[in-house]
Amino acid sequence: MPLGAARFGLASAVDPEFTAYYLIVAGGGGGGAGWYGGGGGAGGYRSSWTGDSVSGRNSSLESGLTLQADGTNYSVSIGGGGSNNNNGSNSNFHNITSTGGGAGGNENESGNVGGCGGGGGGSDRGNRGAGGSGTTAQGQDGGRGENQDYPEADGGGGGGAGGAGGVANAGDAGDGGSGISSNITGSAVTRAGGGGGATNDTNGSGGAGGGASAQGSGSANTGGGAGGRNNDNNSAASGGSGIVIVRYPNSKIINVGAGLTSTTNTSGSDKITTFTAGSGNISWS
C-alpha cells in the first residue's frame, strides 16, 4: 500500500444518490355561488411517506423519489385555492403533480372535476347539480345537490382526500368529505377536507382537514375546499392553499431557490422541509 494511503487513508467517492419521500397537496376548490352552492372539493393528495397508511382516495402509498445531491435542480410549486366557482391550482414536486380541487357547483349546476370533486349545487327548479368526480389515487367525488321547493333546496358537499362529499337531502346540505392524516413531519396532521354545501335550512359542515362550512374559506396549507354560498350575492369563499413536504436524510443539505417560502426541521435521522408558498427550484448537496 502506498505510504500516503496508509498514513492518511484513500479518498472514496461519495454516492450523491438518495431517497426522498413527499406529501403533495394541491389548492382546494372554491365554493359554489347562488342560494344553494355546492362545497368545493379539496386539493389532490399524494403521499409516498412510509409512515403513512394511505395516499389520496385511500390508495396505496406511492414510491419515494431517487434524487441526486449534486446540485441538480428540482421544481416545486404550491397551488393556490380557487375563488368562487373556480378550481384550485396544482401543486408539484419534481415530476409529481397533485391536481387542484374541483369548484362547487353554483345553484342549479354540477360541481367541477378536480383532485377531489366539487359538490353539486341545489335547485328549487328541478335541475339539481351532480357532484364532480375526483382524480384516481388523489381524491374522492363530490356529493349531489338536491331539488326542493324554496327554502329547502340544498348543495352537495365537496369531496375530500379520504371521504366522498355528502349527498344533500331535503333541508340538509351535504357535508364535506374527510381528509387524510399524515405524520411525515413527525406529528399527525389531517389535510385535504372538502367544503360543506349550502342551504337556507341546515348548512353542510366542512370535512376534517381544512374543509370549510358554508360560506367559509378552506384553511391555508391544507388544500381544504371552500364552503358553498347560501344567498344571492354571486360570490363565494375560496379554497385553502396547498403544501409540499419533503423528507430526506439529514446528511444532505438542501438549497432553496428564490420564490419559495419554506422551513426545515429535523426528526431522528431525517430532515423535513415544508414549502408553504411560491414556486422555484431546489437542490441538494
mmCIF file of C-alpha atoms in Angstrom:
data_model
loop_
_atom_site.group_PDB
_atom_site.id
_atom_site.type_symbol
_atom_site.label_atom_id
_atom_site.label_comp_id
_atom_site.label_asym_id
_atom_site.label_seq_id
_atom_site.Cartn_x
_atom_site.Cartn_y
_atom_site.Cartn_z
ATOM 1 C CA MET A 1 0.000 0.000 0.000
ATOM 2 C CA PRO A 2 1.396 3.467 -0.807
ATOM 3 C CA LEU A 3 2.725 5.318 2.208
ATOM 4 C CA GLY A 4 0.302 8.180 1.743
ATOM 5 C CA ALA A 5 -2.672 5.828 1.651
ATOM 6 C CA ALA A 6 -1.558 4.022 4.803
ATOM 7 C CA ARG A 7 -1.000 7.252 6.670
ATOM 8 C CA PHE A 8 -3.898 9.376 5.535
ATOM 9 C CA GLY A 9 -6.430 6.895 4.041
ATOM 10 C CA LEU A 10 -7.595 6.790 0.445
ATOM 11 C CA ALA A 11 -10.314 9.240 -0.579
ATOM 12 C CA SER A 12 -13.509 7.477 -1.610
ATOM 13 C CA ALA A 13 -16.239 8.756 -3.903
ATOM 14 C CA VAL A 14 -19.435 9.778 -2.084
ATOM 15 C CA ASP A 15 -22.590 8.457 -3.710
ATOM 16 C CA PRO A 16 -24.833 11.516 -4.259
ATOM 17 C CA GLU A 17 -27.939 9.401 -4.762
ATOM 18 C CA PHE A 18 -30.576 9.372 -2.010
ATOM 19 C CA THR A 19 -34.290 8.683 -1.499
ATOM 20 C CA ALA A 20 -36.751 11.479 -0.700
ATOM 21 C CA TYR A 21 -40.338 10.998 0.450
ATOM 22 C CA TYR A 22 -43.077 13.527 -0.171
ATOM 23 C CA LEU A 23 -46.556 14.751 0.652
ATOM 24 C CA ILE A 24 -48.061 16.968 -2.058
ATOM 25 C CA VAL A 25 -51.462 18.656 -1.625
ATOM 26 C CA ALA A 26 -52.945 20.976 -4.254
ATOM 27 C CA GLY A 27 -55.086 24.061 -3.662
ATOM 28 C CA GLY A 28 -58.719 23.478 -2.701
ATOM 29 C CA GLY A 29 -61.662 24.372 -4.916
ATOM 30 C CA GLY A 30 -63.819 27.449 -4.421
ATOM 31 C CA GLY A 31 -67.412 27.167 -3.242
ATOM 32 C CA GLY A 32 -70.474 27.381 -5.459
ATOM 33 C CA ALA A 33 -72.404 30.645 -5.564
ATOM 34 C CA GLY A 34 -76.122 31.464 -5.522
ATOM 35 C CA TRP A 35 -78.627 30.323 -2.925
ATOM 36 C CA TYR A 36 -77.641 26.645 -2.742
ATOM 37 C CA GLY A 37 -73.987 26.412 -3.721
ATOM 38 C CA GLY A 38 -72.060 23.151 -3.510
ATOM 39 C CA GLY A 39 -68.933 22.828 -1.400
ATOM 40 C CA GLY A 40 -65.531 22.983 -3.046
ATOM 41 C CA GLY A 41 -63.515 19.808 -3.424
ATOM 42 C CA ALA A 42 -60.189 19.511 -1.619
ATOM 43 C CA GLY A 43 -56.915 19.623 -3.486
ATOM 44 C CA GLY A 44 -55.491 16.363 -4.779
ATOM 45 C CA TYR A 45 -53.436 14.456 -2.184
ATOM 46 C CA ARG A 46 -50.349 12.317 -2.901
ATOM 47 C CA SER A 47 -48.063 10.700 -0.324
ATOM 48 C CA SER A 48 -45.057 8.395 -0.502
ATOM 49 C CA TRP A 49 -44.072 8.612 3.173
ATOM 50 C CA THR A 50 -43.696 5.084 4.555
ATOM 51 C CA GLY A 51 -45.028 6.108 7.958
ATOM 52 C CA ASP A 52 -48.445 6.911 6.482
ATOM 53 C CA SER A 53 -51.254 4.423 5.916
ATOM 54 C CA VAL A 54 -52.664 5.554 2.564
ATOM 55 C CA SER A 55 -52.362 8.136 -0.164
ATOM 56 C CA GLY A 56 -55.250 10.066 -1.756
ATOM 57 C CA ARG A 57 -58.588 8.335 -2.358
ATOM 58 C CA ASN A 58 -57.340 5.755 0.182
ATOM 59 C CA SER A 59 -54.999 4.296 -2.424
ATOM 60 C CA SER A 60 -51.641 2.621 -1.806
ATOM 61 C CA LEU A 61 -48.690 4.815 -0.926
ATOM 62 C CA GLU A 62 -46.568 5.974 -3.831
ATOM 63 C CA SER A 63 -42.844 5.223 -4.178
ATOM 64 C CA GLY A 64 -40.177 7.571 -2.883
ATOM 65 C CA LEU A 65 -38.096 9.534 -5.375
ATOM 66 C CA THR A 66 -34.450 8.758 -6.135
ATOM 67 C CA LEU A 67 -32.692 12.128 -6.313
ATOM 68 C CA GLN A 68 -29.136 13.436 -6.675
ATOM 69 C CA ALA A 69 -27.227 15.543 -4.138
ATOM 70 C CA ASP A 70 -25.021 17.073 -6.825
ATOM 71 C CA GLY A 71 -26.698 20.431 -7.419
ATOM 72 C CA THR A 72 -29.383 19.074 -9.760
ATOM 73 C CA ASN A 73 -32.432 21.369 -9.739
ATOM 74 C CA TYR A 74 -35.888 20.045 -8.886
ATOM 75 C CA SER A 75 -39.004 22.191 -9.288
ATOM 76 C CA VAL A 76 -41.517 22.937 -6.514
ATOM 77 C CA SER A 77 -44.760 24.915 -6.714
ATOM 78 C CA ILE A 78 -47.567 25.456 -4.217
ATOM 79 C CA GLY A 79 -51.096 25.667 -5.610
ATOM 80 C CA GLY A 80 -53.399 28.459 -4.503
ATOM 81 C CA GLY A 81 -57.015 27.936 -3.503
ATOM 82 C CA GLY A 82 -59.684 28.619 -6.111
ATOM 83 C CA SER A 83 -62.026 31.593 -5.817
ATOM 84 C CA ASN A 84 -65.788 31.158 -6.093
ATOM 85 C CA ASN A 85 -66.703 28.576 -8.731
ATOM 86 C CA ASN A 86 -63.053 28.140 -9.734
ATOM 87 C CA ASN A 87 -60.828 25.116 -9.269
ATOM 88 C CA GLY A 88 -57.756 25.242 -7.081
ATOM 89 C CA SER A 89 -54.303 25.263 -8.665
ATOM 90 C CA ASN A 90 -51.949 22.299 -8.929
ATOM 91 C CA SER A 91 -49.011 21.690 -6.575
ATOM 92 C CA ASN A 92 -45.910 19.841 -7.717
ATOM 93 C CA PHE A 93 -42.534 18.478 -6.677
ATOM 94 C CA HIS A 94 -40.163 17.364 -9.459
ATOM 95 C CA ASN A 95 -42.281 15.092 -11.719
ATOM 96 C CA ILE A 96 -45.133 14.545 -9.247
ATOM 97 C CA THR A 97 -48.239 16.748 -9.574
ATOM 98 C CA SER A 98 -51.333 16.959 -7.385
ATOM 99 C CA THR A 99 -54.427 18.294 -9.153
ATOM 100 C CA GLY A 100 -56.334 21.344 -7.882
ATOM 101 C CA GLY A 101 -59.657 20.708 -6.168
ATOM 102 C CA GLY A 102 -62.886 20.990 -8.167
ATOM 103 C CA ALA A 103 -65.096 24.011 -7.531
ATOM 104 C CA GLY A 104 -68.531 23.575 -6.014
ATOM 105 C CA GLY A 105 -71.417 23.962 -8.414
ATOM 106 C CA ASN A 106 -73.424 27.163 -8.488
ATOM 107 C CA GLU A 107 -77.145 26.946 -7.816
ATOM 108 C CA ASN A 108 -78.630 24.562 -10.453
ATOM 109 C CA GLU A 109 -75.160 23.491 -11.672
ATOM 110 C CA SER A 110 -72.882 20.480 -11.242
ATOM 111 C CA GLY A 111 -69.626 20.518 -9.301
ATOM 112 C CA ASN A 112 -66.341 20.570 -11.177
ATOM 113 C CA VAL A 113 -63.983 17.661 -11.725
ATOM 114 C CA GLY A 114 -60.712 18.055 -9.791
ATOM 115 C CA GLY A 115 -58.245 16.430 -7.438
ATOM 116 C CA CYS A 116 -61.316 15.978 -5.246
ATOM 117 C CA GLY A 117 -64.667 16.686 -6.908
ATOM 118 C CA GLY A 118 -66.813 19.719 -6.134
ATOM 119 C CA GLY A 119 -70.286 19.315 -4.663
ATOM 120 C CA GLY A 120 -73.309 19.868 -6.905
ATOM 121 C CA GLY A 121 -75.475 22.951 -6.499
ATOM 122 C CA GLY A 122 -79.029 22.612 -5.216
ATOM 123 C CA SER A 123 -82.124 23.754 -7.046
ATOM 124 C CA ASP A 124 -85.710 24.819 -6.398
ATOM 125 C CA ARG A 125 -86.418 24.484 -10.146
ATOM 126 C CA GLY A 126 -85.915 20.753 -10.604
ATOM 127 C CA ASN A 127 -82.402 20.782 -12.069
ATOM 128 C CA ARG A 128 -80.039 19.937 -9.211
ATOM 129 C CA GLY A 129 -76.325 19.573 -9.940
ATOM 130 C CA ALA A 130 -74.324 16.350 -9.876
ATOM 131 C CA GLY A 131 -71.167 16.036 -7.815
ATOM 132 C CA GLY A 132 -67.879 16.380 -9.675
ATOM 133 C CA SER A 133 -65.517 13.414 -9.977
ATOM 134 C CA GLY A 134 -62.257 13.183 -8.060
ATOM 135 C CA THR A 135 -58.966 12.078 -9.615
ATOM 136 C CA THR A 136 -57.790 8.471 -9.363
ATOM 137 C CA ALA A 137 -55.388 7.984 -6.424
ATOM 138 C CA GLN A 138 -55.794 11.626 -5.358
ATOM 139 C CA GLY A 139 -59.294 12.336 -4.058
ATOM 140 C CA GLN A 140 -62.946 11.406 -3.726
ATOM 141 C CA ASP A 141 -66.056 12.578 -5.594
ATOM 142 C CA GLY A 142 -68.319 15.453 -4.598
ATOM 143 C CA GLY A 143 -71.892 14.918 -3.403
ATOM 144 C CA ARG A 144 -75.030 15.579 -5.442
ATOM 145 C CA GLY A 145 -77.221 18.631 -4.797
ATOM 146 C CA GLU A 146 -80.936 18.313 -4.016
ATOM 147 C CA ASN A 147 -84.174 19.503 -5.629
ATOM 148 C CA GLN A 148 -86.623 21.048 -3.148
ATOM 149 C CA ASP A 149 -89.031 23.936 -3.013
ATOM 150 C CA TYR A 150 -87.654 27.144 -1.530
ATOM 151 C CA PRO A 151 -86.191 27.412 1.067
ATOM 152 C CA GLU A 152 -85.107 23.786 1.401
ATOM 153 C CA ALA A 153 -83.022 23.170 -1.706
ATOM 154 C CA ASP A 154 -79.504 22.081 -0.766
ATOM 155 C CA GLY A 155 -75.946 21.981 -2.121
ATOM 156 C CA GLY A 156 -73.834 18.833 -2.007
ATOM 157 C CA GLY A 157 -70.588 18.528 -0.074
ATOM 158 C CA GLY A 158 -67.189 18.730 -1.731
ATOM 159 C CA GLY A 159 -65.079 15.586 -1.890
ATOM 160 C CA GLY A 160 -62.129 15.074 0.437
ATOM 161 C CA ALA A 161 -58.953 13.063 0.010
ATOM 162 C CA GLY A 162 -60.305 10.309 2.253
ATOM 163 C CA GLY A 163 -64.097 10.568 2.024
ATOM 164 C CA ALA A 164 -66.693 11.451 -0.587
ATOM 165 C CA GLY A 165 -68.738 14.620 -0.268
ATOM 166 C CA GLY A 166 -72.113 14.205 1.381
ATOM 167 C CA VAL A 167 -75.233 13.952 -0.787
ATOM 168 C CA ALA A 168 -77.774 16.676 0.028
ATOM 169 C CA ASN A 169 -81.199 15.716 1.370
ATOM 170 C CA ALA A 170 -84.369 17.705 1.920
ATOM 171 C CA GLY A 171 -83.452 20.546 4.241
ATOM 172 C CA ASP A 172 -79.902 19.294 4.850
ATOM 173 C CA ALA A 173 -76.923 20.247 2.719
ATOM 174 C CA GLY A 174 -74.116 17.735 2.215
ATOM 175 C CA ASP A 175 -71.081 17.744 4.489
ATOM 176 C CA GLY A 176 -67.576 17.939 3.086
ATOM 177 C CA GLY A 177 -65.657 14.688 2.743
ATOM 178 C CA SER A 178 -62.918 13.926 5.242
ATOM 179 C CA GLY A 179 -59.222 14.430 4.602
ATOM 180 C CA ILE A 180 -56.300 12.109 5.374
ATOM 181 C CA SER A 181 -53.830 12.224 8.270
ATOM 182 C CA SER A 182 -50.064 12.165 7.674
ATOM 183 C CA ASN A 183 -47.163 12.119 10.145
ATOM 184 C CA ILE A 184 -44.472 12.980 7.608
ATOM 185 C CA THR A 185 -43.447 15.951 9.784
ATOM 186 C CA GLY A 186 -43.266 13.808 12.931
ATOM 187 C CA SER A 187 -46.746 14.889 14.090
ATOM 188 C CA ALA A 188 -50.064 13.665 12.735
ATOM 189 C CA VAL A 189 -51.897 16.355 10.727
ATOM 190 C CA THR A 190 -55.082 15.893 8.682
ATOM 191 C CA ARG A 191 -55.321 17.753 5.359
ATOM 192 C CA ALA A 192 -57.492 17.936 2.220
ATOM 193 C CA GLY A 193 -61.012 18.006 3.659
ATOM 194 C CA GLY A 194 -63.931 19.015 1.417
ATOM 195 C CA GLY A 195 -66.171 22.053 1.846
ATOM 196 C CA GLY A 196 -69.767 21.870 3.073
ATOM 197 C CA GLY A 197 -72.742 22.596 0.830
ATOM 198 C CA ALA A 198 -75.159 25.459 1.456
ATOM 199 C CA THR A 199 -78.886 25.751 2.089
ATOM 200 C CA ASN A 200 -81.311 28.049 3.886
ATOM 201 C CA ASP A 201 -82.008 25.352 6.469
ATOM 202 C CA THR A 202 -79.094 23.212 7.743
ATOM 203 C CA ASN A 203 -75.776 24.085 6.127
ATOM 204 C CA GLY A 204 -73.179 21.403 5.492
ATOM 205 C CA SER A 205 -70.120 21.135 7.738
ATOM 206 C CA GLY A 206 -66.575 21.201 6.425
ATOM 207 C CA GLY A 207 -64.670 17.948 6.244
ATOM 208 C CA ALA A 208 -61.849 17.251 8.709
ATOM 209 C CA GLY A 209 -58.604 18.543 7.263
ATOM 210 C CA GLY A 210 -59.244 22.212 6.499
ATOM 211 C CA GLY A 211 -62.590 21.975 4.710
ATOM 212 C CA ALA A 212 -64.914 24.903 5.426
ATOM 213 C CA SER A 213 -68.578 25.004 6.332
ATOM 214 C CA ALA A 214 -70.957 27.028 4.146
ATOM 215 C CA GLN A 215 -69.601 30.486 3.227
ATOM 216 C CA GLY A 216 -66.241 29.794 4.873
ATOM 217 C CA SER A 217 -62.819 29.590 3.221
ATOM 218 C CA GLY A 218 -60.655 26.489 3.302
ATOM 219 C CA SER A 219 -57.717 26.563 5.722
ATOM 220 C CA ALA A 220 -54.349 27.687 4.380
ATOM 221 C CA ASN A 221 -51.795 24.989 3.516
ATOM 222 C CA THR A 222 -54.309 22.165 3.910
ATOM 223 C CA GLY A 223 -55.851 22.221 0.430
ATOM 224 C CA GLY A 224 -59.268 22.349 2.122
ATOM 225 C CA GLY A 225 -62.336 23.044 -0.003
ATOM 226 C CA ALA A 226 -64.416 26.193 0.459
ATOM 227 C CA GLY A 227 -67.994 26.126 1.681
ATOM 228 C CA GLY A 228 -70.885 26.874 -0.678
ATOM 229 C CA ARG A 229 -72.791 30.144 -0.672
ATOM 230 C CA ASN A 230 -76.381 30.481 0.528
ATOM 231 C CA ASN A 231 -77.544 33.868 -0.598
ATOM 232 C CA ASP A 232 -77.970 35.655 -3.895
ATOM 233 C CA ASN A 233 -74.664 37.504 -3.734
ATOM 234 C CA ASN A 234 -72.748 35.991 -6.657
ATOM 235 C CA SER A 235 -69.563 35.360 -4.751
ATOM 236 C CA ALA A 236 -68.378 32.572 -2.505
ATOM 237 C CA ALA A 237 -65.379 31.759 -0.371
ATOM 238 C CA SER A 238 -62.019 30.461 -1.606
ATOM 239 C CA GLY A 239 -60.318 27.111 -1.138
ATOM 240 C CA GLY A 240 -57.255 26.713 1.040
ATOM 241 C CA SER A 241 -53.760 26.824 -0.432
ATOM 242 C CA GLY A 242 -51.765 23.626 -0.857
ATOM 243 C CA ILE A 243 -48.490 22.383 0.600
ATOM 244 C CA VAL A 244 -45.424 20.334 -0.342
ATOM 245 C CA ILE A 245 -43.421 18.456 2.320
ATOM 246 C CA VAL A 246 -40.187 16.583 1.526
ATOM 247 C CA ARG A 247 -38.407 14.200 3.937
ATOM 248 C CA TYR A 248 -34.807 13.136 3.254
ATOM 249 C CA PRO A 249 -31.585 12.014 5.056
ATOM 250 C CA ASN A 250 -30.145 14.618 7.420
ATOM 251 C CA SER A 251 -26.710 14.140 5.859
ATOM 252 C CA LYS A 252 -27.965 16.106 2.833
ATOM 253 C CA ILE A 253 -28.039 19.901 2.650
ATOM 254 C CA ILE A 254 -30.965 21.489 0.832
ATOM 255 C CA ASN A 255 -30.621 24.685 -1.193
ATOM 256 C CA VAL A 256 -33.921 26.555 -1.668
ATOM 257 C CA GLY A 257 -34.158 28.988 -4.544
ATOM 258 C CA ALA A 258 -35.790 32.394 -4.591
ATOM 259 C CA GLY A 259 -39.536 32.429 -4.882
ATOM 260 C CA LEU A 260 -40.247 29.684 -2.339
ATOM 261 C CA THR A 261 -41.261 30.003 1.313
ATOM 262 C CA SER A 262 -40.013 27.077 3.408
ATOM 263 C CA THR A 263 -38.913 25.824 6.812
ATOM 264 C CA THR A 264 -36.621 22.869 7.607
ATOM 265 C CA ASN A 265 -36.711 20.747 10.765
ATOM 266 C CA THR A 266 -35.035 17.536 11.892
ATOM 267 C CA SER A 267 -36.713 14.343 13.098
ATOM 268 C CA GLY A 268 -34.400 11.483 14.064
ATOM 269 C CA SER A 269 -32.105 10.705 11.140
ATOM 270 C CA ASP A 270 -34.163 12.790 8.672
ATOM 271 C CA LYS A 271 -34.706 16.398 7.702
ATOM 272 C CA ILE A 272 -38.169 17.626 6.729
ATOM 273 C CA THR A 273 -38.571 20.704 4.530
ATOM 274 C CA THR A 274 -42.063 22.197 4.294
ATOM 275 C CA PHE A 275 -42.949 24.536 1.420
ATOM 276 C CA THR A 276 -45.953 26.782 2.030
ATOM 277 C CA ALA A 277 -45.953 29.301 -0.832
ATOM 278 C CA GLY A 278 -44.428 30.203 -4.160
ATOM 279 C CA SER A 279 -42.622 28.368 -6.926
ATOM 280 C CA GLY A 280 -38.988 27.807 -7.770
ATOM 281 C CA ASN A 281 -36.156 25.286 -7.795
ATOM 282 C CA ILE A 282 -34.443 23.345 -5.022
ATOM 283 C CA SER A 283 -31.284 21.242 -4.982
ATOM 284 C CA TRP A 284 -29.176 19.230 -2.538
ATOM 285 C CA SER A 285 -25.502 18.853 -1.768
#
